[in-house]
JSON list of C-alpha atoms in Angstrom, two decimals:
[
{"chain": "A", "resi": 1211, "resn": "MET", "atom": "CA", "xyz": [29.45, 19.12, 2.47]},
{"chain": "A", "resi": 1212, "resn": "GLY", "atom": "CA", "xyz": [26.02, 18.74, 2.62]},
{"chain": "A", "resi": 1213, "resn": "LYS", "atom": "CA", "xyz": [24.60, 15.78, 2.24]},
{"chain": "A", "resi": 1214, "resn": "ARG", "atom": "CA", "xyz": [22.31, 14.31, -0.59]},
{"chain": "A", "resi": 1215, "resn": "PRO", "atom": "CA", "xyz": [18.61, 15.38, -0.86]},
{"chain": "A", "resi": 1216, "resn": "ARG", "atom": "CA", "xyz": [16.35, 12.06, -0.56]},
{"chain": "A", "resi": 1217, "resn": "ARG", "atom": "CA", "xyz": [15.55, 10.96, -3.99]},
{"chain": "A", "resi": 1218, "resn": "ASN", "atom": "CA", "xyz": [12.19, 8.89, -5.27]},
{"chain": "A", "resi": 1219, "resn": "HIS", "atom": "CA", "xyz": [12.85, 5.69, -7.21]},
{"chain": "A", "resi": 1220, "resn": "THR", "atom": "CA", "xyz": [10.30, 4.17, -8.89]},
{"chain": "A", "resi": 1221, "resn": "PRO", "atom": "CA", "xyz": [8.62, 1.41, -8.18]},
{"chain": "A", "resi": 1222, "resn": "ALA", "atom": "CA", "xyz": [10.42, 0.07, -12.19]},
{"chain": "A", "resi": 1223, "resn": "PHE", "atom": "CA", "xyz": [13.84, 1.74, -10.74]},
{"chain": "A", "resi": 1224, "resn": "LYS", "atom": "CA", "xyz": [13.67, -0.99, -7.60]},
{"chain": "A", "resi": 1225, "resn": "ALA", "atom": "CA", "xyz": [12.58, -3.51, -9.40]},
{"chain": "A", "resi": 1226, "resn": "LYS", "atom": "CA", "xyz": [15.45, -3.64, -11.79]},
{"chain": "A", "resi": 1227, "resn": "VAL", "atom": "CA", "xyz": [17.74, -3.31, -9.62]},
{"chain": "A", "resi": 1228, "resn": "ALA", "atom": "CA", "xyz": [16.49, -6.13, -7.35]},
{"chain": "A", "resi": 1229, "resn": "LEU", "atom": "CA", "xyz": [16.62, -8.66, -10.12]},
{"chain": "A", "resi": 1230, "resn": "ALA", "atom": "CA", "xyz": [19.82, -7.71, -10.67]},
{"chain": "A", "resi": 1231, "resn": "ALA", "atom": "CA", "xyz": [20.58, -8.89, -7.11]},
{"chain": "A", "resi": 1232, "resn": "VAL", "atom": "CA", "xyz": [18.64, -11.66, -7.63]},
{"chain": "A", "resi": 1233, "resn": "LYS", "atom": "CA", "xyz": [20.33, -12.64, -10.69]},
{"chain": "A", "resi": 1234, "resn": "GLY", "atom": "CA", "xyz": [23.66, -12.78, -8.72]},
{"chain": "A", "resi": 1235, "resn": "GLU", "atom": "CA", "xyz": [26.49, -11.64, -11.45]},
{"chain": "A", "resi": 1236, "resn": "LYS", "atom": "CA", "xyz": [27.77, -8.89, -10.30]},
{"chain": "A", "resi": 1237, "resn": "THR", "atom": "CA", "xyz": [28.39, -8.02, -6.67]},
{"chain": "A", "resi": 1238, "resn": "LEU", "atom": "CA", "xyz": [26.08, -5.78, -4.36]},
{"chain": "A", "resi": 1239, "resn": "ALA", "atom": "CA", "xyz": [29.11, -2.75, -4.33]},
{"chain": "A", "resi": 1240, "resn": "GLU", "atom": "CA", "xyz": [29.27, -3.05, -8.38]},
{"chain": "A", "resi": 1241, "resn": "LEU", "atom": "CA", "xyz": [25.44, -3.08, -8.08]},
{"chain": "A", "resi": 1242, "resn": "ALA", "atom": "CA", "xyz": [25.96, 0.09, -5.82]},
{"chain": "A", "resi": 1243, "resn": "GLN", "atom": "CA", "xyz": [28.16, 1.24, -8.17]},
{"chain": "A", "resi": 1244, "resn": "GLN", "atom": "CA", "xyz": [26.17, 0.93, -11.91]},
{"chain": "A", "resi": 1245, "resn": "PHE", "atom": "CA", "xyz": [23.10, 1.89, -9.89]},
{"chain": "A", "resi": 1246, "resn": "ASP", "atom": "CA", "xyz": [24.69, 4.70, -7.95]},
{"chain": "A", "resi": 1247, "resn": "VAL", "atom": "CA", "xyz": [22.67, 3.40, -4.53]},
{"chain": "A", "resi": 1248, "resn": "HIS", "atom": "CA", "xyz": [23.14, 2.34, -0.97]},
{"chain": "A", "resi": 1249, "resn": "PRO", "atom": "CA", "xyz": [23.93, -1.35, -1.23]},
{"chain": "A", "resi": 1250, "resn": "ASN", "atom": "CA", "xyz": [21.81, -1.87, 1.73]},
{"chain": "A", "resi": 1251, "resn": "GLN", "atom": "CA", "xyz": [18.61, -0.42, -0.06]},
{"chain": "A", "resi": 1252, "resn": "ILE", "atom": "CA", "xyz": [19.84, -2.79, -2.40]},
{"chain": "A", "resi": 1253, "resn": "THR", "atom": "CA", "xyz": [19.58, -5.47, -0.30]},
{"chain": "A", "resi": 1254, "resn": "GLN", "atom": "CA", "xyz": [16.82, -4.50, 1.42]},
{"chain": "A", "resi": 1255, "resn": "TRP", "atom": "CA", "xyz": [14.45, -4.45, -2.31]},
{"chain": "A", "resi": 1256, "resn": "LYS", "atom": "CA", "xyz": [15.55, -7.20, -3.29]},
{"chain": "A", "resi": 1257, "resn": "GLY", "atom": "CA", "xyz": [14.86, -8.82, 0.67]},
{"chain": "A", "resi": 1258, "resn": "GLN", "atom": "CA", "xyz": [11.05, -7.01, -0.82]},
{"chain": "A", "resi": 1259, "resn": "LEU", "atom": "CA", "xyz": [10.73, -8.65, -4.48]},
{"chain": "A", "resi": 1260, "resn": "LEU", "atom": "CA", "xyz": [11.70, -12.42, -2.93]},
{"chain": "A", "resi": 1261, "resn": "GLU", "atom": "CA", "xyz": [9.37, -11.07, -0.27]},
{"chain": "A", "resi": 1262, "resn": "GLY", "atom": "CA", "xyz": [6.99, -10.55, -2.29]},
{"chain": "A", "resi": 1263, "resn": "ALA", "atom": "CA", "xyz": [7.61, -13.39, -5.36]},
{"chain": "A", "resi": 1264, "resn": "ALA", "atom": "CA", "xyz": [4.84, -15.04, -3.55]},
{"chain": "A", "resi": 1265, "resn": "GLY", "atom": "CA", "xyz": [2.03, -12.63, -4.70]},
{"chain": "A", "resi": 1266, "resn": "VAL", "atom": "CA", "xyz": [2.26, -12.37, -8.16]},
{"chain": "A", "resi": 1267, "resn": "PHE", "atom": "CA", "xyz": [0.71, -16.32, -8.16]},
{"chain": "A", "resi": 1268, "resn": "GLY", "atom": "CA", "xyz": [-1.77, -15.32, -6.96]},
{"chain": "A", "resi": 1269, "resn": "ARG", "atom": "CA", "xyz": [-3.40, -14.71, -3.39]},
{"chain": "A", "resi": 1270, "resn": "ASP", "atom": "CA", "xyz": [-3.91, -17.48, -0.76]},
{"chain": "A", "resi": 1271, "resn": "THR", "atom": "CA", "xyz": [-7.59, -18.67, -0.34]},
{"chain": "A", "resi": 1272, "resn": "SER", "atom": "CA", "xyz": [-7.12, -17.39, 3.98]},
{"chain": "A", "resi": 1273, "resn": "GLU", "atom": "CA", "xyz": [-6.85, -13.42, 2.47]},
{"chain": "A", "resi": 1274, "resn": "ALA", "atom": "CA", "xyz": [-9.91, -14.26, 0.27]},
{"chain": "A", "resi": 1275, "resn": "ALA", "atom": "CA", "xyz": [-12.31, -14.96, 2.94]},
{"chain": "A", "resi": 1276, "resn": "ALA", "atom": "CA", "xyz": [-10.37, -12.77, 5.85]},
{"chain": "A", "resi": 1277, "resn": "SER", "atom": "CA", "xyz": [-11.76, -9.50, 3.51]},
{"chain": "A", "resi": 1278, "resn": "CYS", "atom": "CA", "xyz": [-15.28, -11.22, 3.40]},
{"chain": "A", "resi": 1279, "resn": "VAL", "atom": "CA", "xyz": [-15.33, -10.93, 6.88]},
{"chain": "A", "resi": 1280, "resn": "ASP", "atom": "CA", "xyz": [-14.11, -7.33, 6.50]},
{"chain": "A", "resi": 1281, "resn": "VAL", "atom": "CA", "xyz": [-16.90, -6.77, 3.66]},
{"chain": "A", "resi": 1282, "resn": "LYS", "atom": "CA", "xyz": [-20.05, -8.33, 5.64]},
{"chain": "A", "resi": 1283, "resn": "SER", "atom": "CA", "xyz": [-18.63, -6.09, 8.85]},
{"chain": "A", "resi": 1284, "resn": "LEU", "atom": "CA", "xyz": [-18.89, -3.23, 7.01]},
{"chain": "A", "resi": 1285, "resn": "HIS", "atom": "CA", "xyz": [-21.92, -3.62, 4.97]},
{"chain": "A", "resi": 1286, "resn": "ALA", "atom": "CA", "xyz": [-23.85, -4.23, 8.78]},
{"chain": "A", "resi": 1287, "resn": "LYS", "atom": "CA", "xyz": [-22.31, -0.55, 10.14]},
{"chain": "A", "resi": 1288, "resn": "ILE", "atom": "CA", "xyz": [-23.62, 1.19, 6.32]},
{"chain": "A", "resi": 1289, "resn": "GLY", "atom": "CA", "xyz": [-26.98, -0.86, 7.11]},
{"chain": "A", "resi": 1290, "resn": "GLU", "atom": "CA", "xyz": [-26.93, 0.70, 11.18]},
{"chain": "A", "resi": 1291, "resn": "LEU", "atom": "CA", "xyz": [-25.44, 4.28, 9.72]},
{"chain": "A", "resi": 1292, "resn": "THR", "atom": "CA", "xyz": [-28.28, 4.37, 7.66]},
{"chain": "A", "resi": 1293, "resn": "LEU", "atom": "CA", "xyz": [-31.22, 3.41, 9.91]},
{"chain": "A", "resi": 1294, "resn": "GLU", "atom": "CA", "xyz": [-29.39, 6.24, 12.64]},
{"chain": "A", "resi": 1295, "resn": "ASN", "atom": "CA", "xyz": [-30.03, 8.63, 10.00]},
{"chain": "A", "resi": 1296, "resn": "ASP", "atom": "CA", "xyz": [-33.55, 8.19, 8.44]},
{"chain": "A", "resi": 1297, "resn": "PHE", "atom": "CA", "xyz": [-34.09, 8.17, 12.31]},
{"chain": "A", "resi": 1298, "resn": "LEU", "atom": "CA", "xyz": [-32.53, 11.10, 13.12]},
{"chain": "A", "resi": 1299, "resn": "GLU", "atom": "CA", "xyz": [-34.11, 12.95, 10.05]},
{"chain": "A", "resi": 1300, "resn": "GLY", "atom": "CA", "xyz": [-37.56, 11.59, 10.64]},
{"chain": "A", "resi": 1301, "resn": "ALA", "atom": "CA", "xyz": [-36.95, 13.29, 14.80]},
{"chain": "A", "resi": 1302, "resn": "LEU", "atom": "CA", "xyz": [-35.82, 16.75, 13.62]},
{"chain": "A", "resi": 1303, "resn": "THR", "atom": "CA", "xyz": [-38.09, 17.19, 11.31]},
{"chain": "A", "resi": 1304, "resn": "LYS", "atom": "CA", "xyz": [-40.75, 16.82, 13.40]},
{"chain": "A", "resi": 1305, "resn": "ALA", "atom": "CA", "xyz": [-39.62, 18.79, 15.33]},
{"chain": "A", "resi": 1306, "resn": "GLY", "atom": "CA", "xyz": [-39.17, 21.31, 13.18]},
{"chain": "A", "resi": 1307, "resn": "LEU", "atom": "CA", "xyz": [-35.38, 22.06, 13.02]},
{"chain": "A", "resi": 1308, "resn": "LEU", "atom": "CA", "xyz": [-34.59, 19.94, 9.40]},
{"chain": "A", "resi": 1309, "resn": "SER", "atom": "CA", "xyz": [-36.11, 22.12, 7.04]},
{"chain": "A", "resi": 1310, "resn": "ALA", "atom": "CA", "xyz": [-38.82, 20.11, 4.37]},
{"chain": "A", "resi": 1311, "resn": "LYS", "atom": "CA", "xyz": [-36.09, 21.32, 1.74]},
{"chain": "A", "resi": 1312, "resn": "ARG", "atom": "CA", "xyz": [-33.25, 19.28, 1.97]}
]
């Protein structure tokens, strides 16, 4: 008897199963039989739902501040690379290695 092929469940299905587990109206074994998934998988999805529930109501200010720092450093890197490209383009044009048409 061969293994069952790997199944990919949609996020909506995972949420439905996890919410049913959070309600607690049925046991994990009953839910596993009803939805045809392993009880460990239901426990994992339930944990993910509970961990991510706070994110539904908004982001923390510390996360927003951290993303601003990343954006600033990325803008700085873009400016640095633009300067390097302009310098190299001018140097190659003077050396005759870069055609005037671009």
